[in-house]
């Protein structure tokens, strides 16, 4: 009877660990965002120089949420296009054609969450061979790629902090492991007495 009760208690504790939600488990999935573009500084939105296939969109995973189209001043017959894919804890920008961004104090997109969870802290920006920065200014994500030249299929990934289990989750996990350890100890002790 004790073994059965202990096994049931351990199973409940371990299953509670698996299904316990984290207080910080806010993802971007399901959020609604609006997109804009800033150039030549972080306070100026250039008129007619950019467009998004969807300037307001919901984050779904998988899939590209929108494509940024920037007027190419050097070659007006070809627009620069950048696919933008948000996931639960990251955003990936993929250049669909080669493009150079003009050097300026700021040249890049910004995203504002209109409904849903706020952006979590930026952990890093991954862009091989490029100097790209990202920041959260008043809860708005700003990505600056001023002065950079990109080839087709180059990517920039902005990663956000993923959730950390809350203390009660850690406590349930520790209790679950303690229960399993105690069951193992009791089994060995009972088996040794039976011999």
PDB file of C-alpha atoms in Angstrom, residues 60-137:
ATOM      1  CA  UNK A  60       1.977  32.622 -36.464  1.00  0.00           C
ATOM      2  CA  UNK A  61       4.554  29.874 -36.485  1.00  0.00           C
ATOM      3  CA  UNK A  62       5.704  28.613 -38.898  1.00  0.00           C
ATOM      4  CA  UNK A  63       5.535  31.125 -41.704  1.00  0.00           C
ATOM      5  CA  UNK A  64       6.681  34.513 -42.908  1.00  0.00           C
ATOM      6  CA  UNK A  65       4.424  37.199 -41.423  1.00  0.00           C
ATOM      7  CA  UNK A  66       5.310  40.011 -43.826  1.00  0.00           C
ATOM      8  CA  UNK A  67       7.818  41.162 -46.441  1.00  0.00           C
ATOM      9  CA  UNK A  68       9.530  44.536 -46.234  1.00  0.00           C
ATOM     10  CA  UNK A  69       9.890  46.248 -49.618  1.00  0.00           C
ATOM     11  CA  UNK A  70      12.349  49.151 -49.780  1.00  0.00           C
ATOM     12  CA  UNK A  71      12.771  51.436 -52.764  1.00  0.00           C
ATOM     13  CA  UNK A  72      16.227  50.950 -54.292  1.00  0.00           C
ATOM     14  CA  UNK A  73      17.456  54.462 -55.049  1.00  0.00           C
ATOM     15  CA  UNK A  74      20.507  53.177 -56.961  1.00  0.00           C
ATOM     16  CA  UNK A  75      18.356  50.992 -59.237  1.00  0.00           C
ATOM     17  CA  UNK A  76      14.679  52.084 -59.143  1.00  0.00           C
ATOM     18  CA  UNK A  77      13.555  49.153 -61.299  1.00  0.00           C
ATOM     19  CA  UNK A  78      14.494  46.674 -58.532  1.00  0.00           C
ATOM     20  CA  UNK A  79      13.079  46.935 -55.019  1.00  0.00           C
ATOM     21  CA  UNK A  80      14.937  45.465 -52.053  1.00  0.00           C
ATOM     22  CA  UNK A  81      12.838  42.737 -50.409  1.00  0.00           C
ATOM     23  CA  UNK A  82      13.274  41.253 -46.950  1.00  0.00           C
ATOM     24  CA  UNK A  83      11.119  38.394 -45.596  1.00  0.00           C
ATOM     25  CA  UNK A  84      10.271  38.784 -41.904  1.00  0.00           C
ATOM     26  CA  UNK A  85       9.467  35.696 -39.832  1.00  0.00           C
ATOM     27  CA  UNK A  86       8.573  35.971 -36.152  1.00  0.00           C
ATOM     28  CA  UNK A  87       8.635  32.859 -33.951  1.00  0.00           C
ATOM     29  CA  UNK A  88       7.910  32.433 -30.238  1.00  0.00           C
ATOM     30  CA  UNK A  89      11.235  33.972 -29.140  1.00  0.00           C
ATOM     31  CA  UNK A  90      12.949  35.360 -32.271  1.00  0.00           C
ATOM     32  CA  UNK A  91      12.552  37.294 -35.492  1.00  0.00           C
ATOM     33  CA  UNK A  92      14.444  36.384 -38.678  1.00  0.00           C
ATOM     34  CA  UNK A  93      15.049  38.779 -41.542  1.00  0.00           C
ATOM     35  CA  UNK A  94      15.968  37.065 -44.837  1.00  0.00           C
ATOM     36  CA  UNK A  95      17.158  39.140 -47.792  1.00  0.00           C
ATOM     37  CA  UNK A  96      15.433  37.980 -50.957  1.00  0.00           C
ATOM     38  CA  UNK A  97      17.861  39.923 -53.147  1.00  0.00           C
ATOM     39  CA  UNK A  98      21.226  41.661 -52.699  1.00  0.00           C
ATOM     40  CA  UNK A  99      20.889  45.068 -51.076  1.00  0.00           C
ATOM     41  CA  UNK A 100      22.928  47.832 -49.482  1.00  0.00           C
ATOM     42  CA  UNK A 101      21.573  49.993 -46.710  1.00  0.00           C
ATOM     43  CA  UNK A 102      22.663  53.623 -46.638  1.00  0.00           C
ATOM     44  CA  UNK A 103      24.930  54.678 -43.775  1.00  0.00           C
ATOM     45  CA  UNK A 104      23.028  56.919 -41.362  1.00  0.00           C
ATOM     46  CA  UNK A 105      22.464  57.145 -37.622  1.00  0.00           C
ATOM     47  CA  UNK A 106      19.517  54.759 -38.096  1.00  0.00           C
ATOM     48  CA  UNK A 107      18.300  52.693 -41.046  1.00  0.00           C
ATOM     49  CA  UNK A 108      15.953  49.803 -40.276  1.00  0.00           C
ATOM     50  CA  UNK A 109      12.534  48.490 -39.277  1.00  0.00           C
ATOM     51  CA  UNK A 110      10.612  48.928 -36.071  1.00  0.00           C
ATOM     52  CA  UNK A 111       7.828  46.762 -34.655  1.00  0.00           C
ATOM     53  CA  UNK A 112       5.187  47.740 -32.130  1.00  0.00           C
ATOM     54  CA  UNK A 113       3.022  45.166 -30.338  1.00  0.00           C
ATOM     55  CA  UNK A 114      -0.575  46.362 -30.638  1.00  0.00           C
ATOM     56  CA  UNK A 115      -2.033  43.405 -28.725  1.00  0.00           C
ATOM     57  CA  UNK A 116      -0.526  40.481 -26.860  1.00  0.00           C
ATOM     58  CA  UNK A 117       2.562  39.864 -24.769  1.00  0.00           C
ATOM     59  CA  UNK A 118       5.395  42.420 -24.673  1.00  0.00           C
ATOM     60  CA  UNK A 119       8.792  41.660 -26.191  1.00  0.00           C
ATOM     61  CA  UNK A 120      11.098  39.975 -23.705  1.00  0.00           C
ATOM     62  CA  UNK A 121      14.712  41.113 -23.354  1.00  0.00           C
ATOM     63  CA  UNK A 122      16.926  40.787 -26.427  1.00  0.00           C
ATOM     64  CA  UNK A 123      19.549  38.109 -25.777  1.00  0.00           C
ATOM     65  CA  UNK A 124      21.563  38.509 -28.985  1.00  0.00           C
ATOM     66  CA  UNK A 125      21.586  39.477 -32.647  1.00  0.00           C
ATOM     67  CA  UNK A 126      23.067  36.941 -35.079  1.00  0.00           C
ATOM     68  CA  UNK A 127      24.241  38.260 -38.435  1.00  0.00           C
ATOM     69  CA  UNK A 128      27.337  36.696 -39.962  1.00  0.00           C
ATOM     70  CA  UNK A 129      29.595  39.305 -41.547  1.00  0.00           C
ATOM     71  CA  UNK A 130      27.365  42.267 -40.671  1.00  0.00           C
ATOM     72  CA  UNK A 131      27.115  44.762 -37.860  1.00  0.00           C
ATOM     73  CA  UNK A 132      23.436  44.877 -36.937  1.00  0.00           C
ATOM     74  CA  UNK A 133      22.007  46.103 -33.658  1.00  0.00           C
ATOM     75  CA  UNK A 134      18.590  45.692 -32.087  1.00  0.00           C
ATOM     76  CA  UNK A 135      17.067  47.451 -29.126  1.00  0.00           C
ATOM     77  CA  UNK A 136      13.797  47.812 -27.274  1.00  0.00           C
ATOM     78  CA  UNK A 137      12.825  51.462 -26.928  1.00  0.00           C
TER      79      UNK A 137
END
